Coordinates of C-alpha atoms in Angstrom, one line a residue:
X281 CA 262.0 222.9 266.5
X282 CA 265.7 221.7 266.3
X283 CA 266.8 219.0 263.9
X284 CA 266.5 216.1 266.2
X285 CA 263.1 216.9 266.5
X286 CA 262.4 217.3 263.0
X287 CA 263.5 214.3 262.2
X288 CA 262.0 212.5 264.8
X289 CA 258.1 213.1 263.2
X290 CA 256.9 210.7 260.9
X291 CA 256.6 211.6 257.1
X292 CA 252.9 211.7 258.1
X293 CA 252.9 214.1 260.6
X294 CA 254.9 216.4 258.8
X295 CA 252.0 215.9 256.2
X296 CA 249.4 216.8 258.2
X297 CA 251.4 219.9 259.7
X298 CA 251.8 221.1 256.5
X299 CA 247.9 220.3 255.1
X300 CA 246.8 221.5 258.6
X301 CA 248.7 224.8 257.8
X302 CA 247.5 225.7 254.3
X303 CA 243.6 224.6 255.4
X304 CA 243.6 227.5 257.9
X305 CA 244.6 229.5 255.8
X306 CA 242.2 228.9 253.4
X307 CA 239.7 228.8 256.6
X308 CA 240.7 232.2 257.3
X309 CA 239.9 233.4 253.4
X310 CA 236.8 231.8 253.4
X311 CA 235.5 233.7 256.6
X312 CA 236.6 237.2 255.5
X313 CA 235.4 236.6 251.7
X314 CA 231.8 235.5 253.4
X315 CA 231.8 238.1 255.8
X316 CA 234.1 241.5 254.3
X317 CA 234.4 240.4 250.6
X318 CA 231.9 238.8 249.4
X319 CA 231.6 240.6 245.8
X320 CA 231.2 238.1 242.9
X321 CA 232.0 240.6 240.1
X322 CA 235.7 241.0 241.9
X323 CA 236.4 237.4 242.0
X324 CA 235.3 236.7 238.5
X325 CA 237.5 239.7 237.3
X326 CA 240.7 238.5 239.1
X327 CA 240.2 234.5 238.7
X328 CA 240.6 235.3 235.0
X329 CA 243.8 235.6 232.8
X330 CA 243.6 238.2 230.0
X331 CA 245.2 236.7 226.9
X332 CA 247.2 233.8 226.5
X333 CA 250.5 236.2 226.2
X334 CA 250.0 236.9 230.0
X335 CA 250.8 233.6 231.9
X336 CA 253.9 233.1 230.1
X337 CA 254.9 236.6 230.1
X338 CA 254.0 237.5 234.0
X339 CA 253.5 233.8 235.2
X340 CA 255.9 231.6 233.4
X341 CA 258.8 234.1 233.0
X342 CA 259.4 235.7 236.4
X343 CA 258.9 232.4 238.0
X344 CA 262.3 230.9 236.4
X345 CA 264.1 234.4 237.0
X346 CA 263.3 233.9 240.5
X347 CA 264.4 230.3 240.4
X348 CA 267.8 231.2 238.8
X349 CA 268.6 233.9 240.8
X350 CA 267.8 231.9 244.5
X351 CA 269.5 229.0 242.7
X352 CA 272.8 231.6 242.7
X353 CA 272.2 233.2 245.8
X354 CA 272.7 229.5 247.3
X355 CA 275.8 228.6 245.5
X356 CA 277.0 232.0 246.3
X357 CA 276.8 232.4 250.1
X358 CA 277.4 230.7 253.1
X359 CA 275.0 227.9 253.4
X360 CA 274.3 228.5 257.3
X361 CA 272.8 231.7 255.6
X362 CA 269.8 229.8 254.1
X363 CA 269.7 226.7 256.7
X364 CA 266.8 226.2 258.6
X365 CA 267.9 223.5 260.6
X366 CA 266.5 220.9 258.0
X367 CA 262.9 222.3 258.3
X368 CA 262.7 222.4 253.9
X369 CA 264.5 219.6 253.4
X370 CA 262.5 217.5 255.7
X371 CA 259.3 218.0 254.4
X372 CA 261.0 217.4 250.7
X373 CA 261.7 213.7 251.9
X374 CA 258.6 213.3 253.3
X375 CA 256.6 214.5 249.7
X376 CA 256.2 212.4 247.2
X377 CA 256.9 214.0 243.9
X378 CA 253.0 213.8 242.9
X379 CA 252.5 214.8 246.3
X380 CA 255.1 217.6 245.9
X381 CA 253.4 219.0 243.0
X382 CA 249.7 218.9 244.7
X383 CA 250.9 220.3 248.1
X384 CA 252.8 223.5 245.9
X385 CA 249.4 223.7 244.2
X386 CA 247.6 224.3 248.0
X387 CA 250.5 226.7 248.7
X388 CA 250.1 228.9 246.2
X389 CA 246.6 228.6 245.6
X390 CA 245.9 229.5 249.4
X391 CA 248.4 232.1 250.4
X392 CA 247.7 234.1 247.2
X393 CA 244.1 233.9 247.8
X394 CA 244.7 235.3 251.2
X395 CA 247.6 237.3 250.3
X396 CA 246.9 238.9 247.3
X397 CA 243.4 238.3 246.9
X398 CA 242.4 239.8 250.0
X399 CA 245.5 241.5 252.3
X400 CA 246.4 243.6 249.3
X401 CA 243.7 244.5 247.7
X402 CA 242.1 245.8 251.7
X403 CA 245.3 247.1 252.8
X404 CA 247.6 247.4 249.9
X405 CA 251.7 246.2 249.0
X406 CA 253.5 246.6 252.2
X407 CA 250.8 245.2 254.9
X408 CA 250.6 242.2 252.4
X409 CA 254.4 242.1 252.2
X410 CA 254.8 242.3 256.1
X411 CA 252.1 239.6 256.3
X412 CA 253.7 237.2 254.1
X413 CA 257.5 238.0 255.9
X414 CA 255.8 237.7 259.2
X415 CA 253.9 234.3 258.1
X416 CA 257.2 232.5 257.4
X417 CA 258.8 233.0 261.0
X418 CA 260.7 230.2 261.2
X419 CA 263.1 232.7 258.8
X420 CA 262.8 235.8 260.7
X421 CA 266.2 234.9 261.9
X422 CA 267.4 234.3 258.9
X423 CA 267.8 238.3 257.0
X424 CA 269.1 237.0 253.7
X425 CA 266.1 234.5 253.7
X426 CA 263.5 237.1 254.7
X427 CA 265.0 240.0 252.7
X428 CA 264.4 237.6 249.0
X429 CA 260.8 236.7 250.6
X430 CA 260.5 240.7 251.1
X431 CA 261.4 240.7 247.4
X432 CA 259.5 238.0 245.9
X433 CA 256.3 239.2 247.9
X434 CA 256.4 242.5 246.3
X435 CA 256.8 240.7 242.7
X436 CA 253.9 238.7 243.5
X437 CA 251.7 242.0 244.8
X438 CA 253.2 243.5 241.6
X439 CA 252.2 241.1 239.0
X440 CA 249.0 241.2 240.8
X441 CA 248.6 245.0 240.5
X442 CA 249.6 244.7 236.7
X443 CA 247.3 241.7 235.6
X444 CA 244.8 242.2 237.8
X445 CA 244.9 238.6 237.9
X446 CA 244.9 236.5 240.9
X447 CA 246.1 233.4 238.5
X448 CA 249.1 235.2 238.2
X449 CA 250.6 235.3 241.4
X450 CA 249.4 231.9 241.7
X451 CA 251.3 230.7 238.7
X452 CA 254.6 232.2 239.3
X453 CA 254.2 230.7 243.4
X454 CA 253.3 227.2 242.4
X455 CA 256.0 227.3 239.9
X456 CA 259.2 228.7 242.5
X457 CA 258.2 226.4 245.5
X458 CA 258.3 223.8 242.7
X459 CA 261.0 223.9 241.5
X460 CA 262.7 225.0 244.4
X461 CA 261.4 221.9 246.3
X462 CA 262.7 219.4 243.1
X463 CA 265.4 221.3 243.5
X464 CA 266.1 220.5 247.1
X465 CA 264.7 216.8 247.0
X466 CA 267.0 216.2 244.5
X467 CA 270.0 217.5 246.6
X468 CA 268.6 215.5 249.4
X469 CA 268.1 212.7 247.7
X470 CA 272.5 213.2 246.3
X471 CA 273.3 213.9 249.7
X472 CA 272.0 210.4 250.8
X473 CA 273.6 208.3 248.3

C-alpha cells in the first residue's frame, strides 16, 4: 500500500485493520493452546513473575535500552532507511493516546502469547525469530528495520528462556511499541504544526 493509499483510509479503518490483525492472532493461539497445548500447569508457571526484582530488571530495563538505542539508530541514519511509506505514522494519527496504550497492550499481549508462549517453546529461538521477522513483511525490504526486529526478537525469546516468564516479554513489548509509538505521534504531531 503506497502513501496515497494510506492516507486515503479513515482513522477507523485503520482501526479495525489493526484490531482485525492482533484478534487472529490471538484466534490462532487459542486454537493451538486448545488443540496442541492445552497444559494448565505450563501456563500458570509462565503467566507468573518470580520476584518483584524481575520486571524491572528483565521488563522495565531492557525495554528503555531498546528505546534509546532505536531512538539513535534513527537520528543516526538515513531516514529512507526506517521509512515505511507512512504505514507507522499513520496508524499513530489515527490512535488516540488511551487508545495507543490499549492497542500496545493487544500487541504485546498477543504476539508474545503466540510468539513466545507457543512458537518457541514448540520449536525453539530461531523459528520464533523467523516467525516474528517474517510476520512484519511490510519491512522485509527494509534490512536495517528487519535486522533490529531480528535482534529485539531474540531479546524477547531470551528474557523468556531466562524468566521463564511469559510477562516478561510482554512487558518489555508493550513498553518499546509504546514508547516508540509516543515517540512518533509526537513527531507527527511537530511535523504538522
Amino acid at each position: 500500500m503506497n502513501r496515497k493509499q494510506l492516507n486515503a483510509l479513515s482513522d477507523q479503518e485503520i482501526k479495525h485493520a489493526l484490531i482485525q490483525t492482533q484478534l487472529i492472532l490471538l484466534l490462532i493461539s487459542v486454537m493451538w493452546i486448545l488443540i496442541y497445548k492445552n497444559n494448565w500447569p505450563y501456563w500458570k508457571k509462565v503467566l507468573t513473575i518470580r520476584g518483584d526484582d524481575h520486571l524491572f530488571i528483565f521488563g522495565v530495563l531492557p525495554a528503555l535500552v531498546v528505546v534509546l538505542l532505536q531512538i539513535i539508530i534513527d537520528k543516526s541514519v538515513p531516514r529512507h532507511w526506517f521509512d515505511d511509506d507512512g504505514m507507522n505514522e499513520r496508524m499513530m494519527r489515527a490512535l488516540s493516546i488511551p487508545e495507543l496504550f490499549l492497542f500496545m497492550g493487544l500487541v504485546a499481549f498477543s504476539e508474545e502469547l503466540l510468539f513466545r508462549g507457543l512458537i518457541q517453546s514448540t520449536f525453539g529461538i530461531w523459528i520464533t525469530t523467523l516467525c516474528f521477522a517474517v510476520i512484519h513483511v511490510r519491512y522485509l525490504k527494509k534490512p536495517l528495520v528487519i535486522f533490529v526486529l531480528v535482534l529485539i526478537s531474540l531479546l524477547l525469546s531470551w528474557l523468556f528462556a531466562k524468566t521463564n516468564s511469559l510477562i516478561i516479554p510482554m512487558v518489555v513489548h508493550f513498553i518499546i511499541d509504546l514508547l516508540l509509538g509516543l515517540l512518533l505521534k509526537w513527531q507527527s504531531n511537530q511535523s504538522s504544526l
